[in-house]
Steps between C-alpha positions, in 0.01 A plus 500: 500500500778744587676427169185590308462821702863585435458444129196732488692763695798478262276526191335802660838666555594440139169639373528809720857569391640449849763253387853634550699633209765282339865607509476602133195719567667655804819579306299649211303721740822613671661583164193692384493693827868596462446606138193707586680668791787591266248644252315691774819649643618620160175603331221583747503854636304546820292814541501605134138440397293192435521202271281206417615144572497429125763777464717329762460162328594644161800685647618183679477300177701767314757514783551125513513364143465133591142574612401711197258233374255373763463153349866442416606135493822566690384762755118501528368773729135602523408860577332390824837368625657844450217671687 
């Protein structure tokens, strides 16, 4: 009985997205964070007006050429991941 309950709990975690990230996913997120911080430090000016998130996404893609195409085979990166 406890094995069946455990299996349902595990399936529920998977469905809810509560399963831990793999090493590859963690490393990709860390790399993306570093790259975005580099972009932000060099290109975003605080206190000089407003901008839309689509402007930030476009500027990030221009700044970092490997992400220029969202559905690239080598470096896929959806806009929602940049947000």
